[in-house]
PDB file of C-alpha atoms and ligand atoms in Angstrom:
ATOM      1  CA  MET P  25     112.208  66.194  32.995  1.00 47.00           C
ATOM      2  CA  SER P  26     115.176  65.888  35.331  1.00 50.00           C
ATOM      3  CA  THR P  27     117.666  68.728  35.411  1.00 56.00           C
ATOM      4  CA  ARG P  28     120.166  66.732  37.462  1.00 59.00           C
ATOM      5  CA  PRO P  29     123.449  66.671  35.500  1.00 59.00           C
ATOM      6  CA  GLU P  30     124.815  63.187  34.871  1.00 67.00           C
ATOM      7  CA  THR P  31     128.056  64.141  36.635  1.00 74.00           C
ATOM      8  CA  LEU P  32     126.549  64.864  40.093  1.00 78.00           C
ATOM      9  CA  PRO P  33     128.085  62.444  42.584  1.00 78.00           C
ATOM     10  CA  ALA P  34     125.692  59.962  44.171  1.00 76.00           C
ATOM     11  CA  PRO P  35     124.844  60.781  47.802  1.00 68.00           C
ATOM     12  CA  PRO P  36     127.261  59.033  50.183  1.00 65.00           C
ATOM     13  CA  VAL P  37     126.118  55.598  51.252  1.00 63.00           C
ATOM     14  CA  PRO P  38     126.582  55.146  55.001  1.00 62.00           C
ATOM     15  CA  THR P  39     128.883  52.220  55.603  1.00 83.00           C
ATOM     16  CA  THR P  40     128.697  52.212  59.372  1.00 94.00           C
ATOM     17  CA  GLN P  41     125.889  51.191  61.692  1.00 96.00           C
ATOM     18  CA  PRO P  42     124.665  53.342  64.581  1.00 97.00           C
ATOM     19  CA  LEU P  43     125.222  52.040  68.105  1.00 98.00           C
ATOM     20  CA  PRO P  44     122.578  49.398  68.857  1.00 97.00           C
ATOM     21  CA  TRP P  45     122.055  50.792  72.383  1.00 98.00           C
ATOM     22  CA  GLY P  46     121.583  54.296  73.775  1.00 98.00           C
ATOM     23  CA  ARG P  47     117.850  54.855  73.321  1.00 98.00           C
ATOM     24  CA  ARG P  48     116.835  54.570  77.009  1.00 98.00           C
ATOM     25  CA  TYR P  49     118.563  56.250  79.916  1.00 98.00           C
ATOM     26  CA  LEU P  50     118.434  56.643  83.652  1.00 98.00           C
ATOM     27  CA  ALA P  51     119.260  60.095  85.053  1.00 98.00           C
ATOM     28  CA  VAL P  52     119.253  61.376  88.648  1.00 98.00           C
ATOM     29  CA  SER P  53     117.549  64.734  89.259  1.00 98.00           C
ATOM     30  CA  PRO P  54     120.033  67.180  90.808  1.00 98.00           C
ATOM     31  CA  ASP P  55     118.028  67.845  93.967  1.00 98.00           C
ATOM     32  CA  HIS P  56     121.051  67.900  96.278  1.00 98.00           C
ATOM     33  CA  PHE P  57     124.050  68.525  94.044  1.00 98.00           C
ATOM     34  CA  ARG P  58     126.922  70.064  96.016  1.00 98.00           C
ATOM     35  CA  ILE P  59     130.667  69.844  96.245  1.00 98.00           C
ATOM     36  CA  ASP P  60     131.176  68.424  99.744  1.00 98.00           C
ATOM     37  CA  TYR P  61     134.574  66.792  99.069  1.00 98.00           C
ATOM     38  CA  ALA P  62     137.154  66.633  96.272  1.00 98.00           C
ATOM     39  CA  ILE P  63     137.748  63.190  94.762  1.00 98.00           C
ATOM     40  CA  ASN P  64     138.843  64.363  91.313  1.00 98.00           C
ATOM     41  CA  PRO P  65     140.910  67.333  90.105  1.00 98.00           C
ATOM     42  CA  PHE P  66     137.840  69.329  89.007  1.00 98.00           C
ATOM     43  CA  MET P  67     136.083  69.502  92.384  1.00 98.00           C
ATOM     44  CA  HIS P  68     136.736  72.586  94.548  1.00 98.00           C
ATOM     45  CA  LEU P  69     134.873  73.223  97.771  1.00 98.00           C
ATOM     46  CA  ASP P  70     135.012  76.968  97.150  1.00 98.00           C
ATOM     47  CA  ASP P  71     133.251  76.625  93.780  1.00 98.00           C
ATOM     48  CA  GLN P  72     129.723  75.511  94.606  1.00 98.00           C
ATOM     49  CA  PRO P  73     127.059  74.966  91.914  1.00 98.00           C
ATOM     50  CA  ASP P  74     124.098  77.307  91.777  1.00 98.00           C
ATOM     51  CA  PRO P  75     121.019  75.107  92.437  1.00 98.00           C
ATOM     52  CA  VAL P  76     118.691  76.958  90.068  1.00 98.00           C
ATOM     53  CA  ARG P  77     121.113  76.999  87.146  1.00 98.00           C
ATOM     54  CA  THR P  78     122.007  73.377  87.859  1.00 98.00           C
ATOM     55  CA  ARG P  79     118.400  72.314  87.562  1.00 98.00           C
ATOM     56  CA  GLU P  80     117.849  74.354  84.377  1.00 98.00           C
ATOM     57  CA  GLN P  81     120.956  72.957  82.727  1.00 98.00           C
ATOM     58  CA  TRP P  82     120.095  69.395  83.717  1.00 98.00           C
ATOM     59  CA  ALA P  83     116.532  69.754  82.395  1.00 98.00           C
ATOM     60  CA  ALA P  84     117.808  71.195  79.095  1.00 98.00           C
ATOM     61  CA  MET P  85     120.241  68.290  78.779  1.00 99.00           C
ATOM     62  CA  VAL P  86     117.451  65.758  79.357  1.00 98.00           C
ATOM     63  CA  ALA P  87     115.295  67.590  76.786  1.00 98.00           C
ATOM     64  CA  ALA P  88     118.137  67.457  74.227  1.00 98.00           C
ATOM     65  CA  ILE P  89     118.554  63.709  74.726  1.00 98.00           C
ATOM     66  CA  GLU P  90     114.809  63.223  74.340  1.00 98.00           C
ATOM     67  CA  ALA P  91     114.724  65.424  71.232  1.00 98.00           C
ATOM     68  CA  ALA P  92     117.435  63.183  69.771  1.00 98.00           C
ATOM     69  CA  GLY P  93     115.014  60.271  70.099  1.00 98.00           C
ATOM     70  CA  ALA P  94     115.852  58.629  73.437  1.00 98.00           C
ATOM     71  CA  SER P  95     113.778  58.290  76.589  1.00 98.00           C
ATOM     72  CA  VAL P  96     115.003  59.264  80.055  1.00 98.00           C
ATOM     73  CA  GLU P  97     113.786  57.795  83.356  1.00 98.00           C
ATOM     74  CA  VAL P  98     114.464  59.824  86.479  1.00 98.00           C
ATOM     75  CA  LEU P  99     115.524  58.752  89.969  1.00 98.00           C
ATOM     76  CA  GLY P 100     115.509  61.282  92.823  1.00 97.00           C
ATOM     77  CA  GLN P 101     118.783  62.201  94.515  1.00 98.00           C
ATOM     78  CA  LEU P 102     119.511  61.255  98.125  1.00 97.00           C
ATOM     79  CA  ALA P 103     120.226  64.335 100.253  1.00 97.00           C
ATOM     80  CA  GLU P 104     123.358  62.737 101.690  1.00 96.00           C
ATOM     81  CA  ALA P 105     124.792  61.745  98.278  1.00 98.00           C
ATOM     82  CA  PRO P 106     125.903  64.947  96.478  1.00 98.00           C
ATOM     83  CA  ASP P 107     127.588  63.045  93.593  1.00 98.00           C
ATOM     84  CA  MET P 108     124.599  60.809  92.894  1.00 98.00           C
ATOM     85  CA  VAL P 109     123.655  63.032  89.915  1.00 98.00           C
ATOM     86  CA  TYR P 110     126.376  61.172  88.024  1.00 98.00           C
ATOM     87  CA  ALA P 111     123.994  58.309  87.289  1.00 98.00           C
ATOM     88  CA  MET P 112     126.475  56.535  85.044  1.00 98.00           C
ATOM     89  CA  ASN P 113     128.428  55.389  88.053  1.00 98.00           C
ATOM     90  CA  LEU P 114     125.543  53.636  89.787  1.00 98.00           C
ATOM     91  CA  GLY P 115     125.932  50.412  87.863  1.00 98.00           C
ATOM     92  CA  LEU P 116     126.323  48.625  84.555  1.00 98.00           C
ATOM     93  CA  ALA P 117     122.752  48.146  83.355  1.00 98.00           C
ATOM     94  CA  LEU P 118     122.082  45.248  81.003  1.00 98.00           C
ATOM     95  CA  GLU P 119     119.160  43.459  79.397  1.00 98.00           C
ATOM     96  CA  ARG P 120     119.106  39.706  79.029  1.00 95.00           C
ATOM     97  CA  GLU P 121     118.167  38.275  75.654  1.00 91.00           C
ATOM     98  CA  ASP P 122     114.515  38.045  76.809  1.00 93.00           C
ATOM     99  CA  GLY P 123     114.572  41.761  77.672  1.00 93.00           C
ATOM    100  CA  SER P 124     114.626  41.321  81.472  1.00 96.00           C
ATOM    101  CA  PRO P 125     116.914  43.818  83.220  1.00 97.00           C
ATOM    102  CA  HIS P 126     120.076  42.858  85.092  1.00 98.00           C
ATOM    103  CA  VAL P 127     122.450  45.297  86.754  1.00 98.00           C
ATOM    104  CA  VAL P 128     126.034  44.931  87.908  1.00 97.00           C
ATOM    105  CA  LEU P 129     126.149  47.510  90.669  1.00 96.00           C
ATOM    106  CA  SER P 130     129.236  49.655  91.065  1.00 96.00           C
ATOM    107  CA  HIS P 131     131.515  49.309  94.077  1.00 94.00           C
ATOM    108  CA  MET P 132     132.793  52.870  94.308  1.00 95.00           C
ATOM    109  CA  ARG P 133     136.450  53.560  94.894  1.00 95.00           C
ATOM    110  CA  HIS P 134     135.677  56.428  97.291  1.00 95.00           C
ATOM    111  CA  ALA P 135     133.676  55.831 100.473  1.00 94.00           C
ATOM    112  CA  GLU P 136     131.997  59.224  99.912  1.00 95.00           C
ATOM    113  CA  ARG P 137     129.959  57.706  97.053  1.00 96.00           C
ATOM    114  CA  ARG P 138     129.135  54.268  98.460  1.00 94.00           C
ATOM    115  CA  MET P 139     125.691  55.234  99.814  1.00 94.00           C
ATOM    116  CA  GLU P 140     124.501  55.847  96.258  1.00 96.00           C
ATOM    117  CA  THR P 141     124.364  52.231  95.119  1.00 94.00           C
ATOM    118  CA  PRO P 142     121.804  50.850  97.622  1.00 94.00           C
ATOM    119  CA  ALA P 143     119.351  53.561  96.506  1.00 95.00           C
ATOM    120  CA  ALA P 144     119.967  52.675  92.883  1.00 96.00           C
ATOM    121  CA  GLU P 145     119.609  48.975  93.680  1.00 96.00           C
ATOM    122  CA  ARG P 146     116.131  49.613  95.124  1.00 97.00           C
ATOM    123  CA  TRP P 147     115.122  51.619  92.052  1.00 97.00           C
ATOM    124  CA  TRP P 148     116.244  48.843  89.718  1.00 97.00           C
ATOM    125  CA  ALA P 149     114.709  46.082  91.853  1.00 97.00           C
ATOM    126  CA  ASP P 150     111.371  47.939  91.804  1.00 96.00           C
ATOM    127  CA  ARG P 151     111.547  47.740  88.016  1.00 95.00           C
ATOM    128  CA  GLY P 152     112.043  43.980  88.089  1.00 96.00           C
ATOM    129  CA  ALA P 153     115.811  43.957  87.646  1.00 97.00           C
ATOM    130  CA  THR P 154     118.067  41.378  89.189  1.00 96.00           C
ATOM    131  CA  THR P 155     121.162  42.981  90.658  1.00 95.00           C
ATOM    132  CA  GLN P 156     124.605  41.740  91.533  1.00 92.00           C
ATOM    133  CA  ARG P 157     127.910  42.963  92.816  1.00 89.00           C
ATOM    134  CA  THR P 158     131.122  41.585  91.382  1.00 82.00           C
ATOM    135  CA  GLY P 159     133.434  39.234  93.227  1.00 71.00           C
ATOM    136  CA  ARG P 160     132.763  36.487  95.746  1.00 63.00           C
ATOM    137  CA  ASP P 161     131.637  38.647  98.643  1.00 59.00           C
ATOM    138  CA  GLY P 162     130.265  41.306  96.349  1.00 55.00           C
ATOM    139  CA  VAL P 163     132.850  43.838  97.405  1.00 58.00           C
ATOM    140  CA  GLY P 164     135.714  42.070  95.683  1.00 74.00           C
ATOM    141  CA  ALA P 165     137.032  44.911  93.606  1.00 92.00           C
ATOM    142  CA  HIS P 166     136.252  48.506  92.874  1.00 95.00           C
ATOM    143  CA  LEU P 167     134.117  48.898  89.797  1.00 96.00           C
ATOM    144  CA  GLU P 168     132.682  52.182  88.567  1.00 97.00           C
ATOM    145  CA  ALA P 169     130.364  51.747  85.606  1.00 98.00           C
ATOM    146  CA  GLY P 170     131.551  55.003  83.997  1.00 98.00           C
ATOM    147  CA  ASP P 171     134.604  52.950  83.075  1.00 98.00           C
ATOM    148  CA  ALA P 172     132.649  50.433  80.986  1.00 98.00           C
ATOM    149  CA  PHE P 173     131.253  50.475  77.444  1.00 98.00           C
ATOM    150  CA  ALA P 174     129.709  47.718  75.339  1.00 98.00           C
ATOM    151  CA  TRP P 175     131.342  48.112  71.951  1.00 98.00           C
ATOM    152  CA  ARG P 176     131.801  45.830  68.956  1.00 98.00           C
ATOM    153  CA  GLY P 177     130.596  42.856  70.975  1.00 98.00           C
ATOM    154  CA  ASP P 178     133.027  43.284  73.864  1.00 98.00           C
ATOM    155  CA  LEU P 179     133.060  45.158  77.134  1.00 98.00           C
ATOM    156  CA  VAL P 180     135.665  47.927  76.907  1.00 98.00           C
ATOM    157  CA  VAL P 181     136.784  48.854  80.429  1.00 98.00           C
ATOM    158  CA  GLY P 182     139.203  51.466  81.716  1.00 98.00           C
ATOM    159  CA  PHE P 183     140.990  50.703  84.974  1.00 98.00           C
ATOM    160  CA  GLY P 184     143.412  52.399  87.315  1.00 98.00           C
ATOM    161  CA  PRO P 185     142.099  55.539  88.996  1.00 98.00           C
ATOM    162  CA  ARG P 186     138.687  54.058  89.868  1.00 97.00           C
ATOM    163  CA  THR P 187     137.964  50.542  88.584  1.00 97.00           C
ATOM    164  CA  GLU P 188     140.491  47.951  89.757  1.00 96.00           C
ATOM    165  CA  GLU P 189     142.092  45.530  87.324  1.00 96.00           C
ATOM    166  CA  LEU P 190     140.657  42.590  89.297  1.00 95.00           C
ATOM    167  CA  ALA P 191     137.123  43.753  88.519  1.00 96.00           C
ATOM    168  CA  LEU P 192     137.738  43.015  84.829  1.00 97.00           C
ATOM    169  CA  LYS P 193     138.204  39.338  85.611  1.00 95.00           C
ATOM    170  CA  HIS P 194     135.018  39.250  87.678  1.00 94.00           C
ATOM    171  CA  LEU P 195     133.044  40.968  84.914  1.00 96.00           C
ATOM    172  CA  ALA P 196     134.339  38.601  82.234  1.00 97.00           C
ATOM    173  CA  THR P 197     133.516  35.437  84.183  1.00 95.00           C
ATOM    174  CA  GLU P 198     130.240  36.606  85.630  1.00 93.00           C
ATOM    175  CA  LEU P 199     128.881  38.032  82.370  1.00 96.00           C
ATOM    176  CA  GLY P 200     130.499  35.427  80.093  1.00 96.00           C
ATOM    177  CA  THR P 201     131.949  37.891  77.649  1.00 97.00           C
ATOM    178  CA  THR P 202     135.251  39.357  76.529  1.00 98.00           C
ATOM    179  CA  VAL P 203     136.495  42.301  78.582  1.00 98.00           C
ATOM    180  CA  ARG P 204     139.133  44.510  76.989  1.00 98.00           C
ATOM    181  CA  GLY P 205     141.033  46.479  79.610  1.00 98.00           C
ATOM    182  CA  PHE P 206     142.859  49.789  79.144  1.00 98.00           C
ATOM    183  CA  ARG P 207     145.056  51.317  81.833  1.00 98.00           C
ATOM    184  CA  ILE P 208     144.186  54.954  82.582  1.00 98.00           C
ATOM    185  CA  VAL P 209     147.066  57.097  83.847  1.00 98.00           C
ATOM    186  CA  HIS P 210     145.817  60.681  83.380  1.00 98.00           C
ATOM    187  CA  PRO P 211     144.481  62.147  86.656  1.00 97.00           C
ATOM    188  CA  GLY P 212     142.007  64.374  84.771  1.00 98.00           C
ATOM    189  CA  MET P 213     140.600  61.465  82.742  1.00 98.00           C
ATOM    190  CA  TYR P 214     139.923  59.270  85.741  1.00 98.00           C
ATOM    191  CA  HIS P 215     137.027  57.425  84.065  1.00 98.00           C
ATOM    192  CA  MET P 216     137.054  55.737  80.644  1.00 98.00           C
ATOM    193  CA  ASP P 217     134.246  58.037  79.503  1.00 98.00           C
ATOM    194  CA  LEU P 218     136.517  61.080  79.618  1.00 98.00           C
ATOM    195  CA  GLY P 219     138.993  59.695  77.089  1.00 98.00           C
ATOM    196  CA  PHE P 220     136.817  57.411  74.966  1.00 98.00           C
ATOM    197  CA  CYS P 221     133.423  57.740  73.313  1.00 99.00           C
ATOM    198  CA  PRO P 222     132.062  55.158  70.872  1.00 98.00           C
ATOM    199  CA  LEU P 223     130.146  56.904  68.064  1.00 98.00           C
ATOM    200  CA  ASP P 224     128.920  53.996  65.936  1.00 98.00           C
ATOM    201  CA  ASP P 225     130.092  50.474  65.170  1.00 97.00           C
ATOM    202  CA  THR P 226     133.317  51.700  63.558  1.00 97.00           C
ATOM    203  CA  ARG P 227     134.150  55.123  64.963  1.00 98.00           C
ATOM    204  CA  ALA P 228     135.009  56.423  68.404  1.00 98.00           C
ATOM    205  CA  MET P 229     136.633  59.448  69.985  1.00 98.00           C
ATOM    206  CA  VAL P 230     139.890  58.391  71.640  1.00 98.00           C
ATOM    207  CA  CYS P 231     142.312  60.481  73.677  1.00 98.00           C
ATOM    208  CA  PRO P 232     145.605  58.537  73.780  1.00 98.00           C
ATOM    209  CA  ALA P 233     146.955  60.856  76.531  1.00 98.00           C
ATOM    210  CA  ALA P 234     144.509  59.258  78.970  1.00 98.00           C
ATOM    211  CA  TYR P 235     146.266  55.872  78.860  1.00 98.00           C
ATOM    212  CA  ASP P 236     149.691  54.330  79.298  1.00 98.00           C
ATOM    213  CA  GLU P 237     151.575  53.699  76.064  1.00 98.00           C
ATOM    214  CA  ALA P 238     150.521  50.088  75.571  1.00 98.00           C
ATOM    215  CA  SER P 239     146.863  50.802  76.323  1.00 98.00           C
ATOM    216  CA  ALA P 240     146.767  53.859  74.051  1.00 98.00           C
ATOM    217  CA  ALA P 241     148.221  51.794  71.208  1.00 98.00           C
ATOM    218  CA  ALA P 242     145.796  48.912  71.852  1.00 98.00           C
ATOM    219  CA  LEU P 243     142.805  51.244  71.959  1.00 98.00           C
ATOM    220  CA  LEU P 244     143.807  52.916  68.690  1.00 98.00           C
ATOM    221  CA  ASP P 245     144.159  49.403  67.217  1.00 98.00           C
ATOM    222  CA  LEU P 246     140.670  48.468  68.389  1.00 98.00           C
ATOM    223  CA  VAL P 247     138.986  51.460  66.739  1.00 98.00           C
ATOM    224  CA  PRO P 248     138.781  51.167  62.922  1.00 97.00           C
ATOM    225  CA  GLU P 249     138.199  54.929  62.472  1.00 97.00           C
ATOM    226  CA  PRO P 250     139.309  56.855  65.562  1.00 98.00           C
ATOM    227  CA  LEU P 251     138.689  60.548  66.091  1.00 98.00           C
ATOM    228  CA  VAL P 252     141.920  61.142  67.969  1.00 98.00           C
ATOM    229  CA  LEU P 253     141.587  63.851  70.624  1.00 98.00           C
ATOM    230  CA  THR P 254     144.437  65.945  71.944  1.00 98.00           C
ATOM    231  CA  GLU P 255     144.697  66.256  75.713  1.00 98.00           C
ATOM    232  CA  ASP P 256     143.398  69.855  75.477  1.00 98.00           C
ATOM    233  CA  GLU P 257     140.405  68.754  73.429  1.00 98.00           C
ATOM    234  CA  ALA P 258     139.585  65.970  75.882  1.00 98.00           C
ATOM    235  CA  MET P 259     139.838  68.407  78.785  1.00 98.00           C
ATOM    236  CA  THR P 260     136.796  70.242  77.358  1.00 98.00           C
ATOM    237  CA  PHE P 261     134.965  66.973  78.298  1.00 98.00           C
ATOM    238  CA  CYS P 262     133.935  66.546  74.643  1.00 98.00           C
ATOM    239  CA  ALA P 263     134.241  62.745  74.932  1.00 98.00           C
ATOM    240  CA  ASN P 264     131.814  62.789  77.859  1.00 98.00           C
ATOM    241  CA  SER P 265     128.929  62.770  75.434  1.00 98.00           C
ATOM    242  CA  VAL P 266     125.838  60.719  74.693  1.00 98.00           C
ATOM    243  CA  VAL P 267     125.247  59.315  71.232  1.00 98.00           C
ATOM    244  CA  VAL P 268     121.656  58.686  70.174  1.00 98.00           C
ATOM    245  CA  GLY P 269     121.701  57.235  66.678  1.00 97.00           C
ATOM    246  CA  ARG P 270     123.462  59.941  64.629  1.00 97.00           C
ATOM    247  CA  THR P 271     123.086  62.722  67.210  1.00 98.00           C
ATOM    248  CA  VAL P 272     125.881  63.480  69.667  1.00 98.00           C
ATOM    249  CA  VAL P 273     124.771  65.422  72.758  1.00 99.00           C
ATOM    250  CA  MET P 274     127.934  67.049  74.060  1.00 98.00           C
ATOM    251  CA  PRO P 275     128.977  69.407  76.891  1.00 98.00           C
ATOM    252  CA  ALA P 276     131.471  71.101  74.515  1.00 98.00           C
ATOM    253  CA  CYS P 277     132.755  70.525  71.018  1.00 98.00           C
ATOM    254  CA  PRO P 278     136.057  71.955  69.763  1.00 98.00           C
ATOM    255  CA  ASP P 279     135.817  73.140  66.119  1.00 98.00           C
ATOM    256  CA  ARG P 280     138.100  70.432  64.777  1.00 98.00           C
ATOM    257  CA  VAL P 281     136.080  67.723  66.519  1.00 98.00           C
ATOM    258  CA  ARG P 282     132.819  69.191  65.226  1.00 98.00           C
ATOM    259  CA  ALA P 283     134.143  69.279  61.651  1.00 98.00           C
ATOM    260  CA  GLN P 284     135.047  65.578  61.770  1.00 98.00           C
ATOM    261  CA  LEU P 285     131.765  64.549  63.411  1.00 98.00           C
ATOM    262  CA  GLU P 286     129.767  66.500  60.823  1.00 98.00           C
ATOM    263  CA  GLU P 287     131.813  65.086  57.967  1.00 97.00           C
ATOM    264  CA  TRP P 288     130.895  61.634  59.272  1.00 97.00           C
ATOM    265  CA  GLY P 289     127.218  62.618  59.219  1.00 96.00           C
ATOM    266  CA  PHE P 290     126.646  63.233  62.926  1.00 98.00           C
ATOM    267  CA  GLU P 291     124.525  66.062  64.222  1.00 98.00           C
ATOM    268  CA  VAL P 292     126.282  67.861  67.079  1.00 98.00           C
ATOM    269  CA  VAL P 293     124.109  69.229  69.890  1.00 98.00           C
ATOM    270  CA  VAL P 294     126.029  71.163  72.550  1.00 98.00           C
ATOM    271  CA  VAL P 295     124.333  71.665  75.916  1.00 98.00           C
ATOM    272  CA  ASP P 296     125.632  73.937  78.669  1.00 98.00           C
ATOM    273  CA  VAL P 297     126.256  71.829  81.771  1.00 98.00           C
ATOM    274  CA  SER P 298     128.795  74.208  83.335  1.00 98.00           C
ATOM    275  CA  GLU P 299     127.296  73.894  86.839  1.00 98.00           C
ATOM    276  CA  LEU P 300     127.401  70.100  86.656  1.00 98.00           C
ATOM    277  CA  LEU P 301     131.006  70.175  85.417  1.00 98.00           C
ATOM    278  CA  LYS P 302     131.953  71.453  88.881  1.00 98.00           C
ATOM    279  CA  GLY P 303     131.715  67.859  90.137  1.00 98.00           C
ATOM    280  CA  GLY P 304     133.951  66.623  87.326  1.00 98.00           C
ATOM    281  CA  GLY P 305     131.348  65.078  85.070  1.00 98.00           C
ATOM    282  CA  ALA P 306     129.231  65.964  82.053  1.00 98.00           C
ATOM    283  CA  VAL P 307     126.583  64.487  79.754  1.00 98.00           C
ATOM    284  CA  ARG P 308     127.670  60.852  79.745  1.00 98.00           C
ATOM    285  CA  CYS P 309     128.349  60.844  83.507  1.00 98.00           C
ATOM    286  CA  LEU P 310     124.861  62.251  84.117  1.00 98.00           C
ATOM    287  CA  THR P 311     123.090  59.474  82.199  1.00 98.00           C
ATOM    288  CA  ASN P 312     123.170  55.690  82.227  1.00 98.00           C
ATOM    289  CA  PRO P 313     122.031  53.637  79.213  1.00 98.00           C
ATOM    290  CA  LEU P 314     119.505  50.945  80.175  1.00 98.00           C
ATOM    291  CA  ASP P 315     119.381  49.104  76.851  1.00 98.00           C
ATOM    292  CA  VAL P 316     122.735  47.357  76.496  1.00 98.00           C
ATOM    293  CA  ARG P 317     121.736  43.849  75.548  1.00 98.00           C
ATOM    294  CA  LEU P 318     123.597  40.677  76.492  1.00 97.00           C
ATOM    295  CA  GLY P 319     124.062  38.487  73.440  1.00 96.00           C
ATOM    296  CA  ARG P 320     123.540  41.373  71.008  1.00 97.00           C
ATOM    297  CA  ASP P 321     125.924  44.015  72.381  1.00 98.00           C
ATOM    298  CA  LEU P 322     128.093  41.683  74.463  1.00 98.00           C
ATOM    299  CA  ARG P 323     129.016  38.537  72.554  1.00 97.00           C
ATOM    300  CA  PRO P 324     128.688  35.402  74.703  1.00 97.00           C
ATOM    301  CA  VAL P 325     132.030  33.728  75.388  1.00 97.00           C
ATOM    302  CA  PRO P 326     131.884  30.623  77.614  1.00 94.00           C
ATOM    303  CA  GLY P 327     133.822  31.404  80.787  1.00 92.00           C
ATOM    304  CA  GLY P 328     134.599  34.908  79.547  1.00 96.00           C
ATOM    305  CA  GLY P 329     138.047  36.310  78.901  1.00 97.00           C
ATOM    306  CA  VAL P 330     140.121  39.377  79.692  1.00 98.00           C
ATOM    307  CA  VAL P 331     142.313  40.972  77.039  1.00 98.00           C
ATOM    308  CA  LEU P 332     144.966  43.358  78.328  1.00 98.00           C
ATOM    309  CA  PRO P 333     147.563  45.225  76.272  1.00 95.00           C
ATOM    310  CA  SER P 334     150.914  43.492  76.515  1.00 82.00           C
TER     311      SER P 334
HETATM  312  N1  LIG X   9     132.365  63.626  91.266  1.00 57.03           N
HETATM  313  C1  LIG X   9     132.185  62.389  90.587  1.00 57.03           C
HETATM  314  C2  LIG X   9     133.319  61.461  90.952  1.00 57.03           C
HETATM  315  O1  LIG X   9     134.414  61.927  91.067  1.00 57.03           O
HETATM  316  C3  LIG X   9     132.114  62.585  89.111  1.00 57.03           C
HETATM  317  C4  LIG X   9     131.762  61.350  88.344  1.00 57.03           C
HETATM  318  C5  LIG X   9     131.885  61.507  86.870  1.00 57.03           C
HETATM  319  N2  LIG X   9     131.337  60.402  86.187  1.00 57.03           N
HETATM  320  C6  LIG X   9     131.812  59.819  85.098  1.00 57.03           C
HETATM  321  N3  LIG X   9     131.146  58.831  84.558  1.00 57.03           N
HETATM  322  N4  LIG X   9     132.982  60.137  84.587  1.00 57.03           N
HETATM  323  O2  LIG X   9     133.141  60.274  91.108  1.00 57.03           O
END
């Protein structure tokens, strides 16, 4: 006999779909992580990471992502490329509709990071991927993949501090999809993945302070249910997180942000990546999703198109 009173509310029916990608990642083992130069406001030559703690924190982060149900492939770090641990910036990894890998390699804004991409290109080529650089001569415009997200069928791209506006046009034509551009103006949120984090097909963390007025308004318009971050909240790097299904692996999570994520049914897993924060990046910067699928996650649009806030 059931003792459940008739008045108990039915369990909530989820009305949103998890992200279709984010189950397979590339990460770079922090074998040579150092602060040799300062190309963002968080890097200080007098604040060097401890190599042992770095390795422990990185391994715990990888374990948390795996425990959430994703797999992680590992590429070794070049000794002369101290920022290569931020695997997200190596390139925009895609899968064609038949599952074969294709990568749009980054063209880094700063010369200090440009030796990273040839190493990544070899790794991808060894795994059967075709690779390309954007623009006619392949060095047409700066593109850093940390600025790009496949979301709701389009490629959402931040530009300004790192990626150049021209790269958006190349991406749209070469991939045959819609690219939605947002102008970043905050020096501390120099990549899109510091002010924006898609959570499922309807929700995303958004920090309007990262963008100029028109871009902030357009981004809030794009997101049906935004979790709006204050500048202080975003500066904890909470948007620099990895979402695996309903688990969010985060470097930090302010209480208010946690309450909203949990109310939406997400499980929050905070990992300590304090040593890796010294280079100005956290969980999302340290990983690169390999399973973004053309056709499924990026809607085909003949000739492509760029949408910019007016
Ligand atoms: N030191 C690196 C740089 O300034 C950090 C990269 C962070 N990556 C990211 N996807 N936001 O380029």
